[in-house]
PDB file of C-alpha atoms in Angstrom:
ATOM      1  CA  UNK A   1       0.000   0.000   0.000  1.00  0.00           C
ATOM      2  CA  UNK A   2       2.856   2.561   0.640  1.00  0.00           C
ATOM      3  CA  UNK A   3       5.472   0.973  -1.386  1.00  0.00           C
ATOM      4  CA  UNK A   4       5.462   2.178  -4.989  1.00  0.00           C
ATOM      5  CA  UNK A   5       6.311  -0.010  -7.426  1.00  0.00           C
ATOM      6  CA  UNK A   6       5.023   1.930 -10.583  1.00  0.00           C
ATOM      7  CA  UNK A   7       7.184   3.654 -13.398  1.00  0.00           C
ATOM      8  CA  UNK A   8       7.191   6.634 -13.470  1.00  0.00           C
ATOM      9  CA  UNK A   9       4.247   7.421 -16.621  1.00  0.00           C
ATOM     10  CA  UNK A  10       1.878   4.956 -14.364  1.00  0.00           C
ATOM     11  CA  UNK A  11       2.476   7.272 -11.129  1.00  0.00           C
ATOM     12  CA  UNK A  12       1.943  10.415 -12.805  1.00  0.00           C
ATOM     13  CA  UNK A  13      -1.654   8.313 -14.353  1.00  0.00           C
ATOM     14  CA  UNK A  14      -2.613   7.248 -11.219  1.00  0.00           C
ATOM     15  CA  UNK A  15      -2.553   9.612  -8.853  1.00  0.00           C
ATOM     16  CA  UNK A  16      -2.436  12.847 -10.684  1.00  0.00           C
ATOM     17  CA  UNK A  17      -3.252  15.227  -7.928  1.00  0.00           C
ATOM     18  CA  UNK A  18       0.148  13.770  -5.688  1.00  0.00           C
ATOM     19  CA  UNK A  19       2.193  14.307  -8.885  1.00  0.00           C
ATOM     20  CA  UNK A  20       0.553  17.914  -9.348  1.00  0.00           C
ATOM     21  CA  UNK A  21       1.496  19.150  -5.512  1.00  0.00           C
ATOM     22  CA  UNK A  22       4.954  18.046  -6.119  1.00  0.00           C
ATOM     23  CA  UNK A  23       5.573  19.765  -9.585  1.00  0.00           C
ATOM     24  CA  UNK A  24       4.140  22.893  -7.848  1.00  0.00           C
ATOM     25  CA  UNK A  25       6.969  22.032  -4.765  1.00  0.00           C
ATOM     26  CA  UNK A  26       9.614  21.299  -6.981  1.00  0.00           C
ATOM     27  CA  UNK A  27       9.025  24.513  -9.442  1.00  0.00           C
ATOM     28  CA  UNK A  28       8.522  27.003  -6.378  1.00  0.00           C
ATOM     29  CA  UNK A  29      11.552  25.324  -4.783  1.00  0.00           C
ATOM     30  CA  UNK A  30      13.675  26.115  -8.350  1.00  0.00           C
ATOM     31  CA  UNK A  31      12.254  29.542  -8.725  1.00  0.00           C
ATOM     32  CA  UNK A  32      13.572  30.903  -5.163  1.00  0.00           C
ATOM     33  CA  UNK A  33      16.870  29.205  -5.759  1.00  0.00           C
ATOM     34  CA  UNK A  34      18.427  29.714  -8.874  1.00  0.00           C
ATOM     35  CA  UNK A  35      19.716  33.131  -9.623  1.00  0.00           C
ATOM     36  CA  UNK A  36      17.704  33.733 -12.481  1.00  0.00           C
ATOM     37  CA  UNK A  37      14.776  34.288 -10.963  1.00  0.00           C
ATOM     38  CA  UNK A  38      13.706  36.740  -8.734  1.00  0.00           C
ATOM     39  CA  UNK A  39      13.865  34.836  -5.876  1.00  0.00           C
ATOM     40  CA  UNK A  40      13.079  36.632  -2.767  1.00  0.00           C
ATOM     41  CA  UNK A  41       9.827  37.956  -5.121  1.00  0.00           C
ATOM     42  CA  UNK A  42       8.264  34.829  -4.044  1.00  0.00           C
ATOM     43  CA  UNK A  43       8.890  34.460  -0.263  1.00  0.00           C
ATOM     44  CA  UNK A  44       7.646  38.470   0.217  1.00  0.00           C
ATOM     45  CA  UNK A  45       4.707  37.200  -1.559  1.00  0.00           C
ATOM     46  CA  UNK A  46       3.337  33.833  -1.172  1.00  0.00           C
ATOM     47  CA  UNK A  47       4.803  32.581   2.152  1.00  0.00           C
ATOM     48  CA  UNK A  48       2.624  32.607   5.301  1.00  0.00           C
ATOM     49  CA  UNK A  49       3.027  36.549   7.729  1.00  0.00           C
ATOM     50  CA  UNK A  50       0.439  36.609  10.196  1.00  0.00           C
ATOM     51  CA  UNK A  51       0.409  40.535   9.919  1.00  0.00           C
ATOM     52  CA  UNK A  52      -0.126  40.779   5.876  1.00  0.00           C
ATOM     53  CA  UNK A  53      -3.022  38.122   6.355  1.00  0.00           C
ATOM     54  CA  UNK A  54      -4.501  40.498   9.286  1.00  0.00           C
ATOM     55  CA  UNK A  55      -4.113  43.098   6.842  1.00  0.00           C
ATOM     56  CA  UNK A  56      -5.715  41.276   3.799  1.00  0.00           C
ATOM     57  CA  UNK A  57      -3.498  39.297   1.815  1.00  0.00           C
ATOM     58  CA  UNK A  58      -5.404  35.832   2.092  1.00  0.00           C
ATOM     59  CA  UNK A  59      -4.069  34.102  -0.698  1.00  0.00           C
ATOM     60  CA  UNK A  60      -1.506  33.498   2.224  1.00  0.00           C
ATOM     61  CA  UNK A  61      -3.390  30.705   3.984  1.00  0.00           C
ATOM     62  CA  UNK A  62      -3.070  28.909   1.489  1.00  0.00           C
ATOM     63  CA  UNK A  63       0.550  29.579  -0.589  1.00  0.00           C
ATOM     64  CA  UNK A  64       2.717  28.502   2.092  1.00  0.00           C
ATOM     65  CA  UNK A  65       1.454  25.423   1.614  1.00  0.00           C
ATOM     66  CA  UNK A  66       3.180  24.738  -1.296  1.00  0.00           C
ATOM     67  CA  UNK A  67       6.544  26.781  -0.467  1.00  0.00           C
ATOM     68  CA  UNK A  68       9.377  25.219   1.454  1.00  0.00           C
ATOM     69  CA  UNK A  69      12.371  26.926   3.182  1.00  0.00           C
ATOM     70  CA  UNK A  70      15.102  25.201   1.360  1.00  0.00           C
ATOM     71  CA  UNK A  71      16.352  21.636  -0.865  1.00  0.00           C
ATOM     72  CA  UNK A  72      15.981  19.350   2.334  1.00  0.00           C
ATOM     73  CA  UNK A  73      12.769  20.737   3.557  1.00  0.00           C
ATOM     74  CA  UNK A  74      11.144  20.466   0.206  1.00  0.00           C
ATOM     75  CA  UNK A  75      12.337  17.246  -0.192  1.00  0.00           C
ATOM     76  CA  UNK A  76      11.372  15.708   2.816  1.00  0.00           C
ATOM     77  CA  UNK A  77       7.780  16.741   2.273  1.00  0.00           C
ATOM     78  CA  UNK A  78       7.658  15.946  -1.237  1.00  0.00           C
ATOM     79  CA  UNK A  79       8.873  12.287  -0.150  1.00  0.00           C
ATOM     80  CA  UNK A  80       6.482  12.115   2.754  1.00  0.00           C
ATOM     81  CA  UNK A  81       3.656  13.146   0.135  1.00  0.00           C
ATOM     82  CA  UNK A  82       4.782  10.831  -2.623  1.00  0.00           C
ATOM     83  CA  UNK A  83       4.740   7.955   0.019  1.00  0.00           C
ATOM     84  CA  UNK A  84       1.122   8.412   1.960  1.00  0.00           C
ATOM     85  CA  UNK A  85      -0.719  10.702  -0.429  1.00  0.00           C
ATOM     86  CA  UNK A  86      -1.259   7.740  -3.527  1.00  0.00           C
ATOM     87  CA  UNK A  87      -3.039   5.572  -1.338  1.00  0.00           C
ATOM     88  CA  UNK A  88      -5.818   7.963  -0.094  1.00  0.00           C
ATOM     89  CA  UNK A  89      -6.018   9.561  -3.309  1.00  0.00           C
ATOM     90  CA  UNK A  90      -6.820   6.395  -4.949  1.00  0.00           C
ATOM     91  CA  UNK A  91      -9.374   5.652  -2.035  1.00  0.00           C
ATOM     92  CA  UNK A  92     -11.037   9.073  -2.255  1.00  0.00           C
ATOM     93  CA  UNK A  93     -10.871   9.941  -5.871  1.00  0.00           C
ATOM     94  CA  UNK A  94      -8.435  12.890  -7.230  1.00  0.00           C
ATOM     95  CA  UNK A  95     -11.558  16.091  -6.409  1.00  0.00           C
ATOM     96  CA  UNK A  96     -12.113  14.839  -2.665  1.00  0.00           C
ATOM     97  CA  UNK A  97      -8.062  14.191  -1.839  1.00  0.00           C
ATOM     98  CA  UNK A  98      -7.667  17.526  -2.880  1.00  0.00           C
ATOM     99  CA  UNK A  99     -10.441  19.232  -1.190  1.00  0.00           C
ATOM    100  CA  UNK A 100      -8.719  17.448   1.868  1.00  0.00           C
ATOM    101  CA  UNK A 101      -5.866  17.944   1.472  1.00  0.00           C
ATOM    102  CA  UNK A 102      -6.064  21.904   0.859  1.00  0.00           C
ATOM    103  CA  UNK A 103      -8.228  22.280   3.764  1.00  0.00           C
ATOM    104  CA  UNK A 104      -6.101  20.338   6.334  1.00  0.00           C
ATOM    105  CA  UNK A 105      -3.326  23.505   5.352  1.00  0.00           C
ATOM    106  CA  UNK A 106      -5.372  26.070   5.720  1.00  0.00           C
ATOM    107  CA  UNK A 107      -6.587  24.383   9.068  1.00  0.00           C
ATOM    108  CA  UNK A 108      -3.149  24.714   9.767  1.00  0.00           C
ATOM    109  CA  UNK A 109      -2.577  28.454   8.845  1.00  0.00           C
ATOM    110  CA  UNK A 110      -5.516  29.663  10.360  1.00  0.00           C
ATOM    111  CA  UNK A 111      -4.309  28.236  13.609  1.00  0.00           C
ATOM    112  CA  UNK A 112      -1.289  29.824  12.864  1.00  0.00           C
ATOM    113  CA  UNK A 113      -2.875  32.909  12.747  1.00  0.00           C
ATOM    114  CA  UNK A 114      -4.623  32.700  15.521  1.00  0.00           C
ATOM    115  CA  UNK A 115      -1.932  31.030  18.001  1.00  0.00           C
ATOM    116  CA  UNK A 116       1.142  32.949  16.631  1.00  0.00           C
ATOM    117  CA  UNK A 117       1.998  36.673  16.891  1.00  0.00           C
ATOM    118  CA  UNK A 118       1.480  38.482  14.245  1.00  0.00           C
ATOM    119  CA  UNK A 119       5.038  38.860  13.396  1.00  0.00           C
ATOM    120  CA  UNK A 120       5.432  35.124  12.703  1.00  0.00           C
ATOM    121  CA  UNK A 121       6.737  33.555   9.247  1.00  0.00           C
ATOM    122  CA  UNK A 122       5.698  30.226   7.940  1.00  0.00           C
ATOM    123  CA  UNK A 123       6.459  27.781   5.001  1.00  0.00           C
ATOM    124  CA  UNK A 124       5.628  24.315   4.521  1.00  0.00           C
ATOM    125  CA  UNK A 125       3.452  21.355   3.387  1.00  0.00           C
ATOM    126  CA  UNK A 126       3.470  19.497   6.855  1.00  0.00           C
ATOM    127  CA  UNK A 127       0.283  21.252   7.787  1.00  0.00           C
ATOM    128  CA  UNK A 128      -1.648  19.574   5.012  1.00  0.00           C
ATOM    129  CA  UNK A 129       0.364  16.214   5.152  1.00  0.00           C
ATOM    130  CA  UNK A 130      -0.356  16.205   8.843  1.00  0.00           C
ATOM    131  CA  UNK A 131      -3.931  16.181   7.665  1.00  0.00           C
ATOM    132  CA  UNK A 132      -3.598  13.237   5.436  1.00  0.00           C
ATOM    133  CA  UNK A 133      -2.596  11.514   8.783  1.00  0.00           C
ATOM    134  CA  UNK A 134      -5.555  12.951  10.655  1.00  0.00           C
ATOM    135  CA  UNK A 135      -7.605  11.253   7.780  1.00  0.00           C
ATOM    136  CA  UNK A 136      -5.923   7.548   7.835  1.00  0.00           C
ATOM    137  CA  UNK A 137      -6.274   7.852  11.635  1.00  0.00           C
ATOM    138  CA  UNK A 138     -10.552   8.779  10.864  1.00  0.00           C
ATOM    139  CA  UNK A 139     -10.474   5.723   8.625  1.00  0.00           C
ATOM    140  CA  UNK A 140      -8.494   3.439  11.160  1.00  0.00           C
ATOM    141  CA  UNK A 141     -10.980   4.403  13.709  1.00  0.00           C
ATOM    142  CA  UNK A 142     -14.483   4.740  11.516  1.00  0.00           C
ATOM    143  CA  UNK A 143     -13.852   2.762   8.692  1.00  0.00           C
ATOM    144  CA  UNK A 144     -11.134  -0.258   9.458  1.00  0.00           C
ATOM    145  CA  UNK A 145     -12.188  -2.404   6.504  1.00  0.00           C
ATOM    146  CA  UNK A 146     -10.383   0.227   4.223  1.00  0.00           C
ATOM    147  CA  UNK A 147      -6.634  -0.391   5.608  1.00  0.00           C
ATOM    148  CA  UNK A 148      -5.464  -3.454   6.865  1.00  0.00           C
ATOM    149  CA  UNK A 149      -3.829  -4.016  10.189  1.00  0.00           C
ATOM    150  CA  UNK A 150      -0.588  -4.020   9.352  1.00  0.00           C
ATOM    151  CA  UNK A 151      -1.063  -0.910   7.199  1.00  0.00           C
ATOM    152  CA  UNK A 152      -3.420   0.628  10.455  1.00  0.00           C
ATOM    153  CA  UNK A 153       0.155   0.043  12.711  1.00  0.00           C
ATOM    154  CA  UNK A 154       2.174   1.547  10.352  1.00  0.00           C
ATOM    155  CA  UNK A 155       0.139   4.785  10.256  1.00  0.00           C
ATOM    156  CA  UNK A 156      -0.347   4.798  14.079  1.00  0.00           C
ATOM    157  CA  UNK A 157       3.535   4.516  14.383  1.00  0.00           C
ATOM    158  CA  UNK A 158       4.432   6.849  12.035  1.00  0.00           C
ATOM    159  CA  UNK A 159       2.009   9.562  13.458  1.00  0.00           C
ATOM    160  CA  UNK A 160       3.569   8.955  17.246  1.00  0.00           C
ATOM    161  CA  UNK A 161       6.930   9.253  15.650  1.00  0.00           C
ATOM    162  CA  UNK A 162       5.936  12.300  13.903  1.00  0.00           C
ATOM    163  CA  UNK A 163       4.452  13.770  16.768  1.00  0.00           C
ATOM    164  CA  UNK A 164       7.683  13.605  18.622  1.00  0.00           C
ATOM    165  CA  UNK A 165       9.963  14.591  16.321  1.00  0.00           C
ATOM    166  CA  UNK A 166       7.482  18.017  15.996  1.00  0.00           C
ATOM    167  CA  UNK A 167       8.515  18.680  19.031  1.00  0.00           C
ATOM    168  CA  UNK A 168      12.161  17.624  19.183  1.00  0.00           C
ATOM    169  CA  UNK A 169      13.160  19.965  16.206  1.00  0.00           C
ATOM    170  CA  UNK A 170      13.933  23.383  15.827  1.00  0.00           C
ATOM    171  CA  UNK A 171      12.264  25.481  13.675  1.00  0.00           C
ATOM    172  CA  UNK A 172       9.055  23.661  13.245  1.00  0.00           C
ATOM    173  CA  UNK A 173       5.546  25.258  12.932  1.00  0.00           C
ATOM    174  CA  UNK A 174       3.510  23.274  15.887  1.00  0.00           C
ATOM    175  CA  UNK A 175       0.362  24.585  15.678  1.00  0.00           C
ATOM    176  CA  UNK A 176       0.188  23.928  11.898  1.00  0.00           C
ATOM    177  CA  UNK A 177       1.110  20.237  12.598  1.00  0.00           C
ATOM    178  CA  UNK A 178      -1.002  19.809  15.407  1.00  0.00           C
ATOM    179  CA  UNK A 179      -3.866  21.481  14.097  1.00  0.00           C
ATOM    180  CA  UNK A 180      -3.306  20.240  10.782  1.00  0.00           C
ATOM    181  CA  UNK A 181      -3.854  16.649  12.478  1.00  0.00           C
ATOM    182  CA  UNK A 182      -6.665  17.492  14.033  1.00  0.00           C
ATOM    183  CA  UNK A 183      -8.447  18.958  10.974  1.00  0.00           C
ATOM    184  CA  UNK A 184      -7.802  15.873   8.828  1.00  0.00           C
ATOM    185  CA  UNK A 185      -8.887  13.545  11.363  1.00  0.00           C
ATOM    186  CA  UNK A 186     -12.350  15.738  11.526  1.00  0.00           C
ATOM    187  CA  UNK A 187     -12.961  15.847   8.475  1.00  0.00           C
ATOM    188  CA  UNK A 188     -12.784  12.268   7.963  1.00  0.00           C
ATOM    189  CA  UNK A 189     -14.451  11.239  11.451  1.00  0.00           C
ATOM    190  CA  UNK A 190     -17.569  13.641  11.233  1.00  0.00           C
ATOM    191  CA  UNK A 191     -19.464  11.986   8.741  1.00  0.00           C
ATOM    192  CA  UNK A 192     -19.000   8.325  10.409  1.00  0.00           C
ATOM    193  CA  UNK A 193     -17.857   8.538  14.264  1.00  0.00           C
ATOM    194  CA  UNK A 194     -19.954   6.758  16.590  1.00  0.00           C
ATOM    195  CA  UNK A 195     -21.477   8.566  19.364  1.00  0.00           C
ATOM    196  CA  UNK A 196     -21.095   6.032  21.773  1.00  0.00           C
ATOM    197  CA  UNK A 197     -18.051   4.499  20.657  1.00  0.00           C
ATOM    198  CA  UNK A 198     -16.190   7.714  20.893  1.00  0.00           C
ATOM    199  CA  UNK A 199     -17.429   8.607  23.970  1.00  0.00           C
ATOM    200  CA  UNK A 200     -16.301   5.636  25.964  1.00  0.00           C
ATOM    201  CA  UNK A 201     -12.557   6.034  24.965  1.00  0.00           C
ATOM    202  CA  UNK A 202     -12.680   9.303  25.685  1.00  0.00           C
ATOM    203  CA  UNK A 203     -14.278   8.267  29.324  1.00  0.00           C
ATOM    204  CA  UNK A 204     -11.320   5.341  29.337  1.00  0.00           C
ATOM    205  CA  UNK A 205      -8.494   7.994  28.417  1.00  0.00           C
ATOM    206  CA  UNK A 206     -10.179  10.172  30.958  1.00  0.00           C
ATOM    207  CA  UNK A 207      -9.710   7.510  33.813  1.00  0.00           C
ATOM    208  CA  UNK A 208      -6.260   6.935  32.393  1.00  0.00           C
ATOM    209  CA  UNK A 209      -5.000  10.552  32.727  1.00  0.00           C
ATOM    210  CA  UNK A 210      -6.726  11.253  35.911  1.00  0.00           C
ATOM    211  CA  UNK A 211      -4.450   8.441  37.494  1.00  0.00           C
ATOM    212  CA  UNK A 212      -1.256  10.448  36.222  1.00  0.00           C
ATOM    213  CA  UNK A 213      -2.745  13.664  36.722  1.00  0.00           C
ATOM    214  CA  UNK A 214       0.145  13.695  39.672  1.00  0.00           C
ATOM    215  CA  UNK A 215       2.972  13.238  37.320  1.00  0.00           C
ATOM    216  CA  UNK A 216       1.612  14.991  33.920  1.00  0.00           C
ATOM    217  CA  UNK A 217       1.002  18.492  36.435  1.00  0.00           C
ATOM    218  CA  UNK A 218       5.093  19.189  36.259  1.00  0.00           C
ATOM    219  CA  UNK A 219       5.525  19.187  32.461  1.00  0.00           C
ATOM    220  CA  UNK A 220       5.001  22.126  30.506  1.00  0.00           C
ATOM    221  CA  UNK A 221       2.159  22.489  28.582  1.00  0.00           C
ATOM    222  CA  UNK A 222       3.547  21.152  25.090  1.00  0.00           C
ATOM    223  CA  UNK A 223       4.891  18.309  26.664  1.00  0.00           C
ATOM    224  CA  UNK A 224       1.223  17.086  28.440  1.00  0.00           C
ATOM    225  CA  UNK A 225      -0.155  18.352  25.153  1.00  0.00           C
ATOM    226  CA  UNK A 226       1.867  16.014  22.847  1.00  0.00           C
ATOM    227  CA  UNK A 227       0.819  13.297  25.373  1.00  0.00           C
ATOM    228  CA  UNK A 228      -2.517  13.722  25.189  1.00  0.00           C
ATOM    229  CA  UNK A 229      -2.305  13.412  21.330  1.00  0.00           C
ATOM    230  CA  UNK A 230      -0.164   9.927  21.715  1.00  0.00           C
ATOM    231  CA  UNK A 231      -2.769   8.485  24.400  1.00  0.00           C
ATOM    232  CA  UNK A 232      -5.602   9.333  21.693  1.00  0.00           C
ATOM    233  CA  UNK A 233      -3.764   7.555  19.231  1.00  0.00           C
ATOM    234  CA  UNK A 234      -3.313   4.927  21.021  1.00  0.00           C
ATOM    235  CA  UNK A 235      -6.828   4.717  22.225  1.00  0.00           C
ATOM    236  CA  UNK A 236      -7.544   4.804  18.194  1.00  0.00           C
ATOM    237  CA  UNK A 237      -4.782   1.779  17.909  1.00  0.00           C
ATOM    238  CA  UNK A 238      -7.008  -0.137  20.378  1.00  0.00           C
ATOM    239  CA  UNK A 239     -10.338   0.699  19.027  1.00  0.00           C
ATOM    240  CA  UNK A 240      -8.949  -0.912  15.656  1.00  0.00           C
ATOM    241  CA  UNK A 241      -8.067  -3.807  17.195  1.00  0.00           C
ATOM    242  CA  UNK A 242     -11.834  -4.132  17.934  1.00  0.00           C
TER     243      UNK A 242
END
């Protein structure tokens, strides 16, 4: 499911909207690097201030989706895109994987807007990829005939692992991943979740936390925060076991 094995024609075929996003990476990431361009044209312009959107420009919540900060950070994105994105677009069809996809990032920017001072800069895809997590975790929860086990533990792993590494490296946009997250799991969960379903885990996590509510209270609020997100993953790991 995420290993590709297609050339390079049948990608492109396949999953059109994937191969699109990265283009639109690659080009940006070409036009504010080589000299012939004017490159710092398009970070005034399309990356992500808090203070130009306040003042109007709101093509922003949605640009700095597709710009990155440099050769590693586009290509870590594009990778992460080209690996998870094929399999959901193929599920959802190239109009809906889009629509989710675009909304998970501006999710993400509005939060960043909201959360961050005005002054703050922003570039990146991991808003919207974090979304395509949210999603697989809505589907692993909701809809577990879709993705096998195996595939369900991958995700799960890779989203703890994600999670953690959000907060382990410098220079990283939280609330866009975070929120980003959340947006794509809601907008995969609200059509489907179960009422009752949902509410007992979130009574059982409830129970859980309250008997480390002693430990949890010296950690600083990112750190209970990131906790809270593993424990409802895990809870979502467990449901899918179900």
């Amino acid at each position: 499911m995420f290993t590709r094995t297609e050339s390079f024609r049948d990608f492109i075929r396949l999953y059109p909207i994937v191969s699109i996003i990265v283009t639109i990476h690659l080009g940006l990431y070409l036009l504010t690097s080589l000299p012939i361009f004017p490159n710092n044209w398009f970070f005034e312009n399309l990356s992500g201030v808090n203070l130009y959107i306040m003042e109007g420009e709101y093509w922003r919540l949605i640009t700095p989706t597709f710009m990155h900060s440099g050769f590693s950070h586009t290509l870590f994105n594009s990778f992460s895109l080209v690996l998870f994105g094929p399999a959901l677009e193929r599920m959802l069809g190239s109009g809906r994987f889009l629509f989710i996809y675009l909304l998970s990032g501006i999710i993400a920017n509005v939060a960043t807007l909201l959360l961050e001072p005005l002054t703050y800069t922003h570039v990146g895809s991991s808003g919207a990829i974090f979304g395509l997590f949210g999603y697989y975790l809505a589907i692993i929860l909701f809809r577990k005939h879709m993705l096998s086990k195996q595939n369900s533990q991958i995700i799960l792993t890779l989203c703890v692992v994600s999670l953690i590494m959000t907060f382990l490296q410098p220079n990283i946009n939280i609330t866009a991943h975070l929120f980003g997250l959340i947006g794509g799991f809601l907008l995969g969960a609200i059509p489907y979740f179960n009422k009752k379903e949902l509410s007992d885990s979130i009574k059982g996590t409830a129970n859980w936390a309250s008997n480390r509510k002693k430990s949890i209270s010296y950690q600083s609020p990112w750190k209970v925060l990131i906790w809270a997100a593993i424990i409802i993953i895990a809870t979502i790991g467990l449901l899918a076991q179900k």
